[in-house]
PDB file of C-alpha atoms in Angstrom:
ATOM      1  CA  UNK A  26      42.451-120.951 -91.678  1.00 64.00           C
ATOM      2  CA  UNK A  27      40.746-123.618 -93.656  1.00 86.00           C
ATOM      3  CA  UNK A  28      37.028-124.114 -93.249  1.00 88.00           C
ATOM      4  CA  UNK A  29      37.645-127.863 -92.781  1.00 92.00           C
ATOM      5  CA  UNK A  30      39.816-127.175 -89.737  1.00 92.00           C
ATOM      6  CA  UNK A  31      37.204-124.852 -88.207  1.00 93.00           C
ATOM      7  CA  UNK A  32      34.458-127.439 -88.750  1.00 94.00           C
ATOM      8  CA  UNK A  33      36.573-130.198 -87.204  1.00 94.00           C
ATOM      9  CA  UNK A  34      37.686-128.041 -84.268  1.00 92.00           C
ATOM     10  CA  UNK A  35      34.089-126.965 -83.611  1.00 94.00           C
ATOM     11  CA  UNK A  36      32.967-130.600 -83.619  1.00 95.00           C
ATOM     12  CA  UNK A  37      35.801-131.760 -81.337  1.00 94.00           C
ATOM     13  CA  UNK A  38      35.235-128.873 -78.911  1.00 92.00           C
ATOM     14  CA  UNK A  39      31.510-129.600 -78.598  1.00 95.00           C
ATOM     15  CA  UNK A  40      32.116-133.330 -78.344  1.00 96.00           C
ATOM     16  CA  UNK A  41      34.775-132.863 -75.630  1.00 92.00           C
ATOM     17  CA  UNK A  42      32.486-130.639 -73.573  1.00 90.00           C
ATOM     18  CA  UNK A  43      29.602-133.080 -73.888  1.00 93.00           C
ATOM     19  CA  UNK A  44      31.696-136.158 -73.118  1.00 92.00           C
ATOM     20  CA  UNK A  45      33.421-134.536 -70.157  1.00 88.00           C
ATOM     21  CA  UNK A  46      30.057-133.551 -68.685  1.00 87.00           C
ATOM     22  CA  UNK A  47      28.651-137.042 -69.230  1.00 90.00           C
ATOM     23  CA  UNK A  48      31.705-138.773 -67.739  1.00 88.00           C
ATOM     24  CA  UNK A  49      31.541-136.493 -64.703  1.00 86.00           C
ATOM     25  CA  UNK A  50      27.795-137.076 -64.268  1.00 85.00           C
ATOM     26  CA  UNK A  51      28.289-140.835 -64.654  1.00 86.00           C
ATOM     27  CA  UNK A  52      31.003-140.825 -61.981  1.00 82.00           C
ATOM     28  CA  UNK A  53      28.686-139.005 -59.631  1.00 80.00           C
ATOM     29  CA  UNK A  54      25.728-141.270 -60.397  1.00 80.00           C
ATOM     30  CA  UNK A  55      27.799-144.410 -59.781  1.00 82.00           C
ATOM     31  CA  UNK A  56      29.078-143.073 -56.476  1.00 75.00           C
ATOM     32  CA  UNK A  57      26.487-144.108 -53.926  1.00 73.00           C
ATOM     33  CA  UNK A  58      28.199-141.992 -51.240  1.00 78.00           C
ATOM     34  CA  UNK A  59      26.895-138.615 -52.324  1.00 80.00           C
ATOM     35  CA  UNK A  60      23.448-137.284 -53.138  1.00 87.00           C
ATOM     36  CA  UNK A  61      24.840-134.350 -55.119  1.00 91.00           C
ATOM     37  CA  UNK A  62      24.313-132.910 -58.566  1.00 89.00           C
ATOM     38  CA  UNK A  63      27.255-131.815 -60.720  1.00 88.00           C
ATOM     39  CA  UNK A  64      26.258-128.205 -60.057  1.00 90.00           C
ATOM     40  CA  UNK A  65      26.356-128.812 -56.300  1.00 94.00           C
ATOM     41  CA  UNK A  66      29.730-130.537 -56.617  1.00 92.00           C
ATOM     42  CA  UNK A  67      31.135-127.541 -58.481  1.00 92.00           C
ATOM     43  CA  UNK A  68      29.710-125.250 -55.795  1.00 96.00           C
ATOM     44  CA  UNK A  69      31.503-127.367 -53.171  1.00 97.00           C
ATOM     45  CA  UNK A  70      34.709-126.980 -55.175  1.00 95.00           C
ATOM     46  CA  UNK A  71      34.352-123.175 -55.148  1.00 96.00           C
ATOM     47  CA  UNK A  72      33.550-123.063 -51.424  1.00 97.00           C
ATOM     48  CA  UNK A  73      36.620-125.161 -50.625  1.00 96.00           C
ATOM     49  CA  UNK A  74      38.990-122.660 -52.249  1.00 95.00           C
ATOM     50  CA  UNK A  75      39.208-121.033 -48.810  1.00 93.00           C
ATOM     51  CA  UNK A  76      38.728-123.982 -46.457  1.00 90.00           C
ATOM     52  CA  UNK A  77      39.779-122.176 -43.264  1.00 90.00           C
ATOM     53  CA  UNK A  78      37.803-118.925 -43.434  1.00 90.00           C
ATOM     54  CA  UNK A  79      35.098-120.080 -45.832  1.00 92.00           C
ATOM     55  CA  UNK A  80      33.747-118.124 -48.763  1.00 95.00           C
ATOM     56  CA  UNK A  81      31.461-115.109 -48.680  1.00 94.00           C
ATOM     57  CA  UNK A  82      28.187-115.673 -50.537  1.00 91.00           C
ATOM     58  CA  UNK A  83      28.795-112.688 -52.842  1.00 90.00           C
ATOM     59  CA  UNK A  84      32.251-113.971 -53.816  1.00 93.00           C
ATOM     60  CA  UNK A  85      30.771-117.357 -54.672  1.00 95.00           C
ATOM     61  CA  UNK A  86      28.140-115.658 -56.836  1.00 92.00           C
ATOM     62  CA  UNK A  87      30.811-113.640 -58.660  1.00 89.00           C
ATOM     63  CA  UNK A  88      33.024-116.651 -59.292  1.00 90.00           C
ATOM     64  CA  UNK A  89      30.174-118.811 -60.561  1.00 90.00           C
ATOM     65  CA  UNK A  90      28.644-115.862 -62.431  1.00 85.00           C
ATOM     66  CA  UNK A  91      25.206-116.436 -60.951  1.00 87.00           C
ATOM     67  CA  UNK A  92      22.936-114.225 -58.887  1.00 90.00           C
ATOM     68  CA  UNK A  93      23.386-113.994 -55.106  1.00 91.00           C
ATOM     69  CA  UNK A  94      19.859-115.351 -54.646  1.00 93.00           C
ATOM     70  CA  UNK A  95      20.761-118.437 -56.720  1.00 94.00           C
ATOM     71  CA  UNK A  96      23.818-118.976 -54.516  1.00 95.00           C
ATOM     72  CA  UNK A  97      21.660-118.681 -51.409  1.00 95.00           C
ATOM     73  CA  UNK A  98      19.257-121.329 -52.706  1.00 97.00           C
ATOM     74  CA  UNK A  99      22.093-123.670 -53.733  1.00 97.00           C
ATOM     75  CA  UNK A 100      24.013-123.207 -50.471  1.00 97.00           C
ATOM     76  CA  UNK A 101      20.851-123.813 -48.435  1.00 98.00           C
ATOM     77  CA  UNK A 102      20.471-127.154 -50.242  1.00 97.00           C
ATOM     78  CA  UNK A 103      24.070-128.077 -49.367  1.00 98.00           C
ATOM     79  CA  UNK A 104      23.437-127.091 -45.739  1.00 98.00           C
ATOM     80  CA  UNK A 105      20.268-129.207 -45.652  1.00 97.00           C
ATOM     81  CA  UNK A 106      22.176-132.180 -47.125  1.00 96.00           C
ATOM     82  CA  UNK A 107      24.941-131.776 -44.545  1.00 96.00           C
ATOM     83  CA  UNK A 108      27.749-130.714 -46.898  1.00 97.00           C
ATOM     84  CA  UNK A 109      28.103-127.081 -45.778  1.00 98.00           C
ATOM     85  CA  UNK A 110      27.445-124.678 -42.921  1.00 97.00           C
ATOM     86  CA  UNK A 111      26.784-120.931 -42.940  1.00 95.00           C
ATOM     87  CA  UNK A 112      28.334-118.577 -40.408  1.00 92.00           C
ATOM     88  CA  UNK A 113      27.981-114.843 -39.826  1.00 88.00           C
ATOM     89  CA  UNK A 114      31.168-112.819 -40.159  1.00 81.00           C
ATOM     90  CA  UNK A 115      32.805-111.939 -36.830  1.00 80.00           C
ATOM     91  CA  UNK A 116      33.914-108.462 -37.912  1.00 82.00           C
ATOM     92  CA  UNK A 117      30.910-107.726 -40.100  1.00 82.00           C
ATOM     93  CA  UNK A 118      27.709-109.537 -39.210  1.00 79.00           C
ATOM     94  CA  UNK A 119      26.222-108.699 -42.606  1.00 84.00           C
ATOM     95  CA  UNK A 120      28.643-111.090 -44.289  1.00 88.00           C
ATOM     96  CA  UNK A 121      27.705-114.751 -44.474  1.00 90.00           C
ATOM     97  CA  UNK A 122      30.546-117.237 -44.822  1.00 94.00           C
ATOM     98  CA  UNK A 123      30.053-120.721 -46.177  1.00 97.00           C
ATOM     99  CA  UNK A 124      32.297-123.550 -45.036  1.00 97.00           C
ATOM    100  CA  UNK A 125      32.291-127.222 -45.871  1.00 97.00           C
ATOM    101  CA  UNK A 126      31.553-129.934 -43.358  1.00 97.00           C
ATOM    102  CA  UNK A 127      33.663-133.105 -43.260  1.00 96.00           C
ATOM    103  CA  UNK A 128      31.231-134.620 -45.782  1.00 94.00           C
ATOM    104  CA  UNK A 129      31.645-131.616 -48.075  1.00 96.00           C
ATOM    105  CA  UNK A 130      35.444-131.773 -47.890  1.00 95.00           C
ATOM    106  CA  UNK A 131      35.310-135.510 -48.580  1.00 93.00           C
ATOM    107  CA  UNK A 132      33.132-134.971 -51.661  1.00 92.00           C
ATOM    108  CA  UNK A 133      35.575-132.309 -52.896  1.00 94.00           C
ATOM    109  CA  UNK A 134      38.565-134.648 -52.396  1.00 93.00           C
ATOM    110  CA  UNK A 135      36.844-137.390 -54.406  1.00 90.00           C
ATOM    111  CA  UNK A 136      35.954-134.910 -57.163  1.00 90.00           C
ATOM    112  CA  UNK A 137      39.536-133.572 -57.333  1.00 93.00           C
ATOM    113  CA  UNK A 138      40.912-137.125 -57.408  1.00 92.00           C
ATOM    114  CA  UNK A 139      38.569-137.903 -60.306  1.00 89.00           C
ATOM    115  CA  UNK A 140      39.771-134.831 -62.250  1.00 91.00           C
ATOM    116  CA  UNK A 141      43.441-135.698 -61.615  1.00 94.00           C
ATOM    117  CA  UNK A 142      42.858-139.283 -62.706  1.00 92.00           C
ATOM    118  CA  UNK A 143      41.126-138.074 -65.852  1.00 90.00           C
ATOM    119  CA  UNK A 144      43.968-135.662 -66.663  1.00 93.00           C
ATOM    120  CA  UNK A 145      46.534-138.394 -66.066  1.00 95.00           C
ATOM    121  CA  UNK A 146      44.655-140.830 -68.314  1.00 93.00           C
ATOM    122  CA  UNK A 147      44.207-138.280 -71.100  1.00 92.00           C
ATOM    123  CA  UNK A 148      47.895-137.337 -71.123  1.00 96.00           C
ATOM    124  CA  UNK A 149      49.404-140.779 -70.569  1.00 96.00           C
ATOM    125  CA  UNK A 150      51.276-141.772 -73.683  1.00 95.00           C
ATOM    126  CA  UNK A 151      51.846-138.159 -74.710  1.00 96.00           C
ATOM    127  CA  UNK A 152      55.385-136.908 -75.082  1.00 97.00           C
ATOM    128  CA  UNK A 153      56.538-133.952 -72.988  1.00 97.00           C
ATOM    129  CA  UNK A 154      56.367-131.856 -76.142  1.00 98.00           C
ATOM    130  CA  UNK A 155      52.754-132.901 -76.792  1.00 97.00           C
ATOM    131  CA  UNK A 156      51.845-132.146 -73.168  1.00 96.00           C
ATOM    132  CA  UNK A 157      53.432-128.705 -73.507  1.00 96.00           C
ATOM    133  CA  UNK A 158      51.528-128.026 -76.716  1.00 97.00           C
ATOM    134  CA  UNK A 159      48.267-129.155 -75.099  1.00 95.00           C
ATOM    135  CA  UNK A 160      48.820-126.871 -72.092  1.00 96.00           C
ATOM    136  CA  UNK A 161      49.759-123.972 -74.359  1.00 97.00           C
ATOM    137  CA  UNK A 162      46.600-124.452 -76.431  1.00 95.00           C
ATOM    138  CA  UNK A 163      44.404-124.717 -73.334  1.00 94.00           C
ATOM    139  CA  UNK A 164      46.023-121.598 -71.823  1.00 96.00           C
ATOM    140  CA  UNK A 165      45.435-119.655 -75.036  1.00 96.00           C
ATOM    141  CA  UNK A 166      41.828-120.829 -75.179  1.00 93.00           C
ATOM    142  CA  UNK A 167      41.248-119.814 -71.540  1.00 91.00           C
ATOM    143  CA  UNK A 168      42.885-116.425 -72.125  1.00 93.00           C
ATOM    144  CA  UNK A 169      40.649-115.839 -75.133  1.00 93.00           C
ATOM    145  CA  UNK A 170      37.499-116.938 -73.290  1.00 90.00           C
ATOM    146  CA  UNK A 171      38.343-114.802 -70.237  1.00 87.00           C
ATOM    147  CA  UNK A 172      38.893-111.736 -72.423  1.00 89.00           C
ATOM    148  CA  UNK A 173      35.668-112.408 -74.311  1.00 90.00           C
ATOM    149  CA  UNK A 174      33.766-112.791 -71.059  1.00 83.00           C
ATOM    150  CA  UNK A 175      35.186-109.548 -69.633  1.00 83.00           C
ATOM    151  CA  UNK A 176      34.228-107.741 -72.814  1.00 86.00           C
ATOM    152  CA  UNK A 177      30.699-109.177 -72.733  1.00 84.00           C
ATOM    153  CA  UNK A 178      30.296-108.336 -69.047  1.00 78.00           C
ATOM    154  CA  UNK A 179      31.494-104.803 -69.757  1.00 76.00           C
ATOM    155  CA  UNK A 180      28.716-104.445 -72.306  1.00 71.00           C
ATOM    156  CA  UNK A 181      26.113-105.425 -69.689  1.00 61.00           C
ATOM    157  CA  UNK A 182      27.014-102.554 -67.357  1.00 48.00           C
TER     158      UNK A 182
END
């Protein structure tokens, strides 16, 4: 691989990450409906992956790769803001489930709609072949990053 390609790819990757984060933050800032940070919005997204039962605090921590105490603090903020509720498990009272309120589900719908709109805008004008190549590249990148993360986490143990 040429060094020029690596330099360019590195630049584009960093720029994409930065721009995506800024666009997402800007969308949230402009929306007067929610008093949420991007981190809280992503937490809402994770909680809503099981909207009926809710998510166990430990599972949320594992998925977000943060400590259980950090999840507790973040969830308590969402509860205080009215976006989530905590409930003890019926079978096992030691488990704490987190569910979204109507406001939390609404925030998640808006966030998902924003992501879909962004994806649609980015890919509009691309041929089916280009879209396939983009998906293939993103899948390969995610596979690589997942494997790298598993390897790094294995070293921690």
